Amino acid sequence: MTMTTASSTASDRLSVATVDTVADASQPTPVEQPWEQLGLRQEEYQRICDLLGRRPTSCELAMYAVMWSEHCSYKSSKVHLRRFADLPKHPAVLAGIGENAGVVDVGDGYAVTFKVESHNHPSFVEPKQGAATGVGGIVRDILAMGARPIAVMDSLRFGPADAADTLRVLPAVVAGVGGYGNCLGLPNIGGEVVFDPSYAGNPLVNALCVGVLRHEDLHLAHASGAGNAVILFGARTGGDGIGGVSVLASASFEALHEGQAPPKRPSVQVGDPFAKKLVVEATLQVYAQGLVVGVQDLGGAGLSCALTELTSAGTGGMRVDLDRVPLRDSSLTPEEILTSESQERMCAIVTPENVERFLAVCAHWQVPATVIGQVTDCEDRDANRLEIFWQGQLIVQVQAHTVAHQGPTYQRPYRRPQGLDALQANAISTAGLGRPATGEQLREQLLTLVASPNLCSRSLVTDQYDRYVRGHTVLAQPEDAGVIRIAEDCPRGIALSLDGNGRYTRLDPHTGAQLALAEAYRNVACTGARPLAVTNCLNFGSPEDPDAMGEFALAVEGLAEGCRTLGLPVTGGNVSFYNQTGTSSILPTPVVGVLGVLDDVALRVPMGFSRAGEAIVLLGATAEEFGGSEWAHVMHGHLGGLPPRVDLAAEQRLAQLLAEASGAEQRLLTSAHDLSDGGLAIALVEACLRHHLGATVDLSTVHSEAFVALFSETSARALVSVADQQVEAFLALAEQAGVPATHLGVVGGQSLQISGQFSLDLELLRQAHTATLPALFG
């Protein structure tokens, strides 16, 4: 019942006498165990002993350590994350928080599964492999739900663009993201690249994957049915990734640098996208043939996670013979086999009558597959017992739910961050920052902003990603949101946006999280899609720092309240703590992904001006809001005041207007572009440069001060273009929807002309916009 091409299995070496067995652990003789080096606290180790009624074996200790790590157990965050679970049930959600990925109904019998996760610390240590395996991990989560992955996105943050270490990290991260996704044949349809000094030494690499499936193809991971086989398939197990979750993702770099928890082997996984492609196809085929009871991916914590979660979610127990695991490194100990995070591996539960067919499918795709155990019956008192044997000796005997779901829960002390009041009081109006007063000054500052690292063209990055492979991509970077058709026989599509703003969140964590949600929501709405569901990746400093924990608690509260107001469910996500070097935390960075639905992708709305003579309309009201703005950051290096006000009711009205105006009945919009970083000025530049068509606009009705009209970052706004003969109909529709609408001007020419202020040639704008990143990284 085994098919494997492995040249080595765990039974090939290692004397039985060197293994710590359950019988050994049951002896009263005291044994010193390295619980502290594995990231456990003394009280956590004692709790493990109490749960077992004895000391843990070395393998059990390793399993509890990785599964009770911050990364796997959410021990500091789950008391706050309950806010998401407490949101009203949404009829579209087919699978939500607690599953490998959220699944939502998108109509016509189709469902979509999507999720975003982080791979931050590994991407600093080994940028290319850290980023690549971040993509690989999120693809496995989507696959485990029974879906075919169809697209990826990424949210990347680095230190200063001109810093030496950014030059080391950014190109390798981009190569990892692009190379892995391209090899899998997955289009990268959107994301963001942000630079800020706070991310120096601690880049953020957040990867999102989306997959599509029919409702009836949804699979949930569980080990049920006594006698069913446990099959490990995919790549052989190596020594890479050991300590990935318990060390790299669950401790600060300061602790690592001081040698408090030194990994014995490489802590960053090594990805193989070509092997992953074969695993994807084999997995989808065994799903299609009905050969599996459940499938679990092997990501964080490796076999320890897969075996305990499968068993815990099932109705029985599990027996595993660890020495059957195919290895590519014959020196691995049982503890290392259990905690290795080697990539491209999956674990399946298969009924006895389907084992041979399952193995045959794997053989067809040249995917190694090995029966390593079976599901067992359990009496009530021993429910979900996981037993692992090594060369006939029992080395693990645990109740799986105690490993997978009974990790410690901490009520970490938190407070309103110290210094926040002073930071908010340091508003631009009181900081003595000079404003441009003349048209020439406005012109020069716009050119400076257009060329700044956070606002310039991302083509150096995005051109390394295949955005159109498989032929279903409808919109991709630099559009506001990625849009992809879900199936060849269906016009229906989805729109996705991934957004965050660390400066906003630093100034006001509650509001900053809502602004990230609002921007992603607005970006999706600008394509004409109806926002449907949310995923998130919450990147913060140490949970042992009351200030960082305060930022986290406020951000979660704000995000949950925002989702409640907008009627959007949170279907899953990720928390990444310990994002700091020494005592310096990153900007608190909640990254929010919003998924929307388009009934017909032919009706999607692009972001750029495409036809001379079209009318340009600004939707939403403009106020003087510069706290955390790009203007303050680029022109003055200033961070202070309050971020823009959140008006979620206005966001809803705007989204409803955009959907109606772009729908089959109206078809009024020829373009739509959200206003966010850099305000109206940057939105105009990007809309003009998209198809090299200029514009003439009058700001006098936007705000009394041209500077405010151009650079304010007031939310709930969008820039749209409308055929000239349809302007009056559109303005009437906006009035009916309760959305302020200002007719700014007209599309045409080869320059951006701000009436009464300045004119900028498009070629000059393009040169400024495109030269920055190639000069730094080209």
PDB file of C-alpha atoms in Angstrom, residues 416-431 503-512 554 627-628 638-643:
ATOM      1  CA  ARG A 416      -3.530  53.127  24.604  1.00  0.00           C
ATOM      2  CA  PRO A 417      -0.036  53.512  23.125  1.00  0.00           C
ATOM      3  CA  GLN A 418       2.161  55.892  25.027  1.00  0.00           C
ATOM      4  CA  GLY A 419       2.904  59.047  23.115  1.00  0.00           C
ATOM      5  CA  LEU A 420      -0.160  58.670  20.904  1.00  0.00           C
ATOM      6  CA  ASP A 421      -1.822  61.795  22.279  1.00  0.00           C
ATOM      7  CA  ALA A 422       1.294  63.860  21.559  1.00  0.00           C
ATOM      8  CA  LEU A 423       1.552  62.338  18.087  1.00  0.00           C
ATOM      9  CA  GLN A 424      -2.050  63.192  17.303  1.00  0.00           C
ATOM     10  CA  ALA A 425      -1.610  66.714  18.659  1.00  0.00           C
ATOM     11  CA  ASN A 426       1.273  67.289  16.261  1.00  0.00           C
ATOM     12  CA  ALA A 427      -1.048  68.028  13.378  1.00  0.00           C
ATOM     13  CA  ILE A 428       0.100  69.642  10.159  1.00  0.00           C
ATOM     14  CA  SER A 429      -1.764  72.846  10.986  1.00  0.00           C
ATOM     15  CA  THR A 430       0.414  73.284  14.082  1.00  0.00           C
ATOM     16  CA  ALA A 431       3.661  71.815  12.759  1.00  0.00           C
ATOM     17  CA  ARG A 503       0.951  55.486   9.035  1.00  0.00           C
ATOM     18  CA  TYR A 504      -2.796  55.871   9.395  1.00  0.00           C
ATOM     19  CA  THR A 505      -2.870  52.986  11.881  1.00  0.00           C
ATOM     20  CA  ARG A 506       0.009  54.464  13.873  1.00  0.00           C
ATOM     21  CA  LEU A 507      -1.921  57.713  14.250  1.00  0.00           C
ATOM     22  CA  ASP A 508      -5.172  55.981  15.197  1.00  0.00           C
ATOM     23  CA  PRO A 509      -5.235  52.152  15.263  1.00  0.00           C
ATOM     24  CA  HIS A 510      -9.036  51.921  15.295  1.00  0.00           C
ATOM     25  CA  THR A 511      -9.504  54.339  12.407  1.00  0.00           C
ATOM     26  CA  GLY A 512      -6.454  53.093  10.504  1.00  0.00           C
ATOM     27  CA  LEU A 554      -7.866  48.754  18.790  1.00  0.00           C
ATOM     28  CA  GLY A 627      -2.579  63.417   8.856  1.00  0.00           C
ATOM     29  CA  GLY A 628      -0.461  60.473   7.721  1.00  0.00           C
ATOM     30  CA  HIS A 638       6.129  64.420   8.997  1.00  0.00           C
ATOM     31  CA  LEU A 639       3.875  61.961  10.814  1.00  0.00           C
ATOM     32  CA  GLY A 640       1.296  63.474  13.136  1.00  0.00           C
ATOM     33  CA  GLY A 641      -2.285  64.578  13.598  1.00  0.00           C
ATOM     34  CA  LEU A 642      -5.259  62.389  12.843  1.00  0.00           C
ATOM     35  CA  PRO A 643      -5.774  60.256   9.749  1.00  0.00           C
TER      36      PRO A 643
END
